[in-house]
XYZ file of C-alpha atoms in Angstrom:
252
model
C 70.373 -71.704 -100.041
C 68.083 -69.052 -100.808
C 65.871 -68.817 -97.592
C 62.994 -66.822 -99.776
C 63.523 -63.361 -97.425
C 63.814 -60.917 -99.794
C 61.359 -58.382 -99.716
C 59.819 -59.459 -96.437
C 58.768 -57.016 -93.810
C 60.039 -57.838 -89.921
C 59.908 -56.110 -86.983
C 62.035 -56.956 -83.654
C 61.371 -56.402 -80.245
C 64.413 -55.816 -78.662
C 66.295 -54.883 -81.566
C 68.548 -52.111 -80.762
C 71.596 -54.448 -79.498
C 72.251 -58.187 -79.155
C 70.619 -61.126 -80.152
C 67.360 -58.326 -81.569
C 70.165 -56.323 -83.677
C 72.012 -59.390 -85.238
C 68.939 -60.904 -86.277
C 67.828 -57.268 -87.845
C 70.894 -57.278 -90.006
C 70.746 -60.829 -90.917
C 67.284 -60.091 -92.465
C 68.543 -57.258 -94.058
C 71.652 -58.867 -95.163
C 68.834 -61.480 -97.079
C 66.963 -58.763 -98.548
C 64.004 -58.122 -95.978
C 62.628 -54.785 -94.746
C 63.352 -54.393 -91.071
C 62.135 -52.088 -88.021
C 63.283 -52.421 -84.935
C 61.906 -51.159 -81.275
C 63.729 -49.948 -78.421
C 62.839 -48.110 -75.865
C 66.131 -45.455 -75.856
C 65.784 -43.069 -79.243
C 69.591 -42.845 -79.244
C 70.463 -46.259 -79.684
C 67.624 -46.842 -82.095
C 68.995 -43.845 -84.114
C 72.440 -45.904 -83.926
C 71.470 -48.923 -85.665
C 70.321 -47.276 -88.918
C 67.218 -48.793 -89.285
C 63.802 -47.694 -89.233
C 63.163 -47.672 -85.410
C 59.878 -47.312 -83.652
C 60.309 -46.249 -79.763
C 57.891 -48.138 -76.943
C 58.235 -49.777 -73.735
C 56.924 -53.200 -74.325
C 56.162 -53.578 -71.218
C 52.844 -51.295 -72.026
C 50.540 -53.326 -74.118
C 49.043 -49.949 -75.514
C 52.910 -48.938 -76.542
C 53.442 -52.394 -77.781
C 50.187 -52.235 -79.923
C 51.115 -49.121 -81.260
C 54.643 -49.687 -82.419
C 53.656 -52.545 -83.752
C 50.967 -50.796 -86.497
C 53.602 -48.017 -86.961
C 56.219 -50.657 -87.915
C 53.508 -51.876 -90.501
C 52.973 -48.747 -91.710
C 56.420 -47.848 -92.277
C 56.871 -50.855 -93.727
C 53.998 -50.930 -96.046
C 53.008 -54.326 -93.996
C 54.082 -57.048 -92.007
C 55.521 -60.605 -92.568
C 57.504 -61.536 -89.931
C 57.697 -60.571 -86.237
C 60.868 -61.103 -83.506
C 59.535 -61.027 -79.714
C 63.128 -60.472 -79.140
C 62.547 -58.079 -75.658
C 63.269 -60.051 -72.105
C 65.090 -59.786 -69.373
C 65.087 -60.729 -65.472
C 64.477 -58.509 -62.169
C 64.934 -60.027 -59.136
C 66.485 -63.425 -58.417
C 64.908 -66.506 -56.707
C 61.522 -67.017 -55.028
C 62.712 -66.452 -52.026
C 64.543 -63.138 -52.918
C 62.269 -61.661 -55.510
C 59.072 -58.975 -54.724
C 55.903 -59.703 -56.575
C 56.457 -56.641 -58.552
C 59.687 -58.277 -59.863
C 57.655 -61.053 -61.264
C 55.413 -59.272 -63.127
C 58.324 -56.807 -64.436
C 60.058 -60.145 -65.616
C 56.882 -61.746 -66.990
C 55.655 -58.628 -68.285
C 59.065 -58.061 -70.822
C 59.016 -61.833 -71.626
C 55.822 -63.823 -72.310
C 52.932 -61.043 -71.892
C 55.341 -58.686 -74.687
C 55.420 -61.786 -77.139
C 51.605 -62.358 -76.908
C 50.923 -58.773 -77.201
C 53.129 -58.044 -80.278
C 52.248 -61.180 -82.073
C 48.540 -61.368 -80.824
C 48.420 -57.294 -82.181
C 50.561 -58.705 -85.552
C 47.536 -61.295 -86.767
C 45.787 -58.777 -89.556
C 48.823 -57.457 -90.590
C 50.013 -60.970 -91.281
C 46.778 -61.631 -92.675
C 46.736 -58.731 -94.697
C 49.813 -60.152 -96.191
C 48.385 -63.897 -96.550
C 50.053 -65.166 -93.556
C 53.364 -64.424 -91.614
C 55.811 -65.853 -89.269
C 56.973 -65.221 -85.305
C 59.451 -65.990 -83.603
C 59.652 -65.775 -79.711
C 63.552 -65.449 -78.398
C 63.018 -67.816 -75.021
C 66.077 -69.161 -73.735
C 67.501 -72.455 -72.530
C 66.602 -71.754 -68.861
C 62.936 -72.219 -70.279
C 63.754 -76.033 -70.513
C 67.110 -76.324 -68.288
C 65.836 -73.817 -65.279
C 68.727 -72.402 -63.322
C 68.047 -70.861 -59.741
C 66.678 -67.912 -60.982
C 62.707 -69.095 -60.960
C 60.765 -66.217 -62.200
C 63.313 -65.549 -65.447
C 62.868 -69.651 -65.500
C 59.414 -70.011 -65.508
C 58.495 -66.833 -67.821
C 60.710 -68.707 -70.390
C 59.033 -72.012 -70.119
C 55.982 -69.689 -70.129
C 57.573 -68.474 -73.746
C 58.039 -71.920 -75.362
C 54.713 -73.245 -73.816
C 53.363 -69.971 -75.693
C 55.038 -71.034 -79.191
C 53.805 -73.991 -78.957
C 50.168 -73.032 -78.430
C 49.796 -70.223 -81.237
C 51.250 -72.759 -83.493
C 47.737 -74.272 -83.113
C 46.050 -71.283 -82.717
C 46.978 -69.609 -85.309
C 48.108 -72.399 -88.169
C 44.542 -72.420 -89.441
C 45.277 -68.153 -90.687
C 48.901 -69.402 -92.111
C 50.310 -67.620 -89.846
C 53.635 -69.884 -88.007
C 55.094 -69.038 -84.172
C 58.095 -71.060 -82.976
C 60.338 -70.307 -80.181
C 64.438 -69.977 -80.181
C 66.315 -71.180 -77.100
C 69.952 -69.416 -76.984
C 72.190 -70.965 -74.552
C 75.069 -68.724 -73.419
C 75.913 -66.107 -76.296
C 79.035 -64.484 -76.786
C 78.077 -61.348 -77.737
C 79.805 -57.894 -78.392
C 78.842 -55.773 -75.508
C 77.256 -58.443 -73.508
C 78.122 -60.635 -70.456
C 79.490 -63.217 -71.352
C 82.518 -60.547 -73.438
C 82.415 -59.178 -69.944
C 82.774 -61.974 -67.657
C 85.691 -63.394 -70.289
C 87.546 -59.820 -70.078
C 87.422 -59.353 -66.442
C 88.071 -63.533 -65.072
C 89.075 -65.247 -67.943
C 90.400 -68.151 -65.664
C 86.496 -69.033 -64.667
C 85.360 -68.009 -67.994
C 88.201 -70.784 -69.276
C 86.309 -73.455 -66.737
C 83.114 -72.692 -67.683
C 83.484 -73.292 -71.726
C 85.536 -76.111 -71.055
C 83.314 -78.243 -68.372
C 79.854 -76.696 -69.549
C 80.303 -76.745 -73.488
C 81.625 -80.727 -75.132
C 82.741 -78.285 -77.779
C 84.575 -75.888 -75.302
C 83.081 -72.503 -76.299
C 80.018 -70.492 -75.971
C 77.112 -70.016 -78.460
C 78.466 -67.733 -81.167
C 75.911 -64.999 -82.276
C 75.946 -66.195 -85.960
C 74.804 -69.793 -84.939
C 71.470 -68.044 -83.335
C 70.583 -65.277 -86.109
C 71.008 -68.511 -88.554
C 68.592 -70.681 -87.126
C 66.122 -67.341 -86.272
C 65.908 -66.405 -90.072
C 65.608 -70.006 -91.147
C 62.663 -70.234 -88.823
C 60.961 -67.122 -90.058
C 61.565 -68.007 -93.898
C 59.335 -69.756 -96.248
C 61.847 -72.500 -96.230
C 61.324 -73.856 -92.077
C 57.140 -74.052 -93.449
C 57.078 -77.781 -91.829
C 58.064 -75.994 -88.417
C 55.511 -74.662 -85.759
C 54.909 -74.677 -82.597
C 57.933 -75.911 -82.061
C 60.925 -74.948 -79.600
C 64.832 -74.772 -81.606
C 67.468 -75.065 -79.233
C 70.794 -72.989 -80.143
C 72.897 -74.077 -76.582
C 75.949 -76.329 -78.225
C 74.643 -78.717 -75.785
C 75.425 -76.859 -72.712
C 75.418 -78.655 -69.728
C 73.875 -75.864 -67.230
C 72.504 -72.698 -68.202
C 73.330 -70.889 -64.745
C 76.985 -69.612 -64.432
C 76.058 -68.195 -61.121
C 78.412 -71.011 -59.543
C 81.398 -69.608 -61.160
C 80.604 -66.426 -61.149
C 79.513 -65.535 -57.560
């Protein structure tokens, strides 16, 4: 199925590794134009694609990459609030400055980027985001300020897909359960105590493995493409119907 991609212009948060680097070369791969934004110039230089450095935890930074991605691009279409991540643990265990850090890379990034993305995406007739959340946004684990500035992401989705229908212009969320990922945890965890690792596909997953990356950059580029036009606001789970989000109980 032709999705309708070609010659699109994205940019990703977050796209210098993971989830934010598959999806870049899954666009690519269906004939869009992609930047990407990292905050290390080496590992943007490593990916091969145009690359725009910010911390997007600085909504000045943030604004700015995002018009330099347009420009380099010669406009904007599409737009990945890939960035996130999680400081601190609990309530009980996390400083107030942890919060913010944790709400600052998750929802207040995707509102900046997509909230500074509107003219180009008008400029362009209308465009589509897509805000990475996670399952813990709907499943929480023990981890409450990565939980709630997930929900917060969804909840976000959800809302621009009102706000911002009336300019054309679509938001959804993805939820990724566990990914197996090159480089990431989960490859980690599986390397190092592949006994737990075993127990937690097996009793977590009805299909007995993790999330597989492919089975998340699918579902992102149908979501951003001309062909997923009946979908916004909405939230698109990719967890293989796992059970628990938090491993934390296997791994201690």
């Amino acid at each position: 199925m032709d999705l309708g991609l070609a010659g699109k212009k994205a940019f990703i948060t977050g796209g210098t590794q993971g989830i934010g680097l598959a999806v870049a070369r899954a666009l690519v791969a269906e004939g869009a134009q992609v930047a990407v934004c990292g905050r290390d110039p080496e590992r943007l230089a490593a990916t091969g694609l145009p690359g725009v450095q910010a911390d997007v935890t600085d909504p000045e930074q943030l604004g700015r990459a995002v018009d330099d991605a347009a420009e380099l691009l010669g406009g904007l279409d599409l737009l990945v609030a890939n960035a996130g991540g999680a400081f601190g643990g609990g309530l009980l265990d996390s400083t107030p400055e942890e919060w913010a850090q944790t709400y600052a890379i998750n929802v207040l990034h995707a509102a900046h980027a997509i909230r500074t993305a509107v003219p180009h995406f008008e400029r362009q007739g209308g465009g589509s985001a897509v805000v990475v959340a996670s399952i813990t946004g709907w499943k929480p684990g023990p981890k409450s300020s990565y939980a709630s500035a997930k929900a917060a992401e969804i909840h976000l989705a959800a809302a621009l897909g009102q706000e911002l229908g009336p300019r054309n212009i679509r938001v959804n969320a993805l939820s990724p359960g566990s990914v197996l990922a090159e480089g990431g945890g989960w490859e980690w965890f599986k390397e190092h105590h592949p006994e737990r690792f075993e127990k937690f596909e097996r009793e977590d997953f009805p299909r007995g493995r993790l999330v597989e990356l492919r089975e998340v950059t699918d579902v992102a580029c149908f979501l951003l493409s001309p062909r997923a036009s009946g979908i916004n606001g909405a939230n698109i789970c990719v967890d293989a119907a796992q059970d628990h989000p938090s491993a934390g109980r296997l791994f201690p």
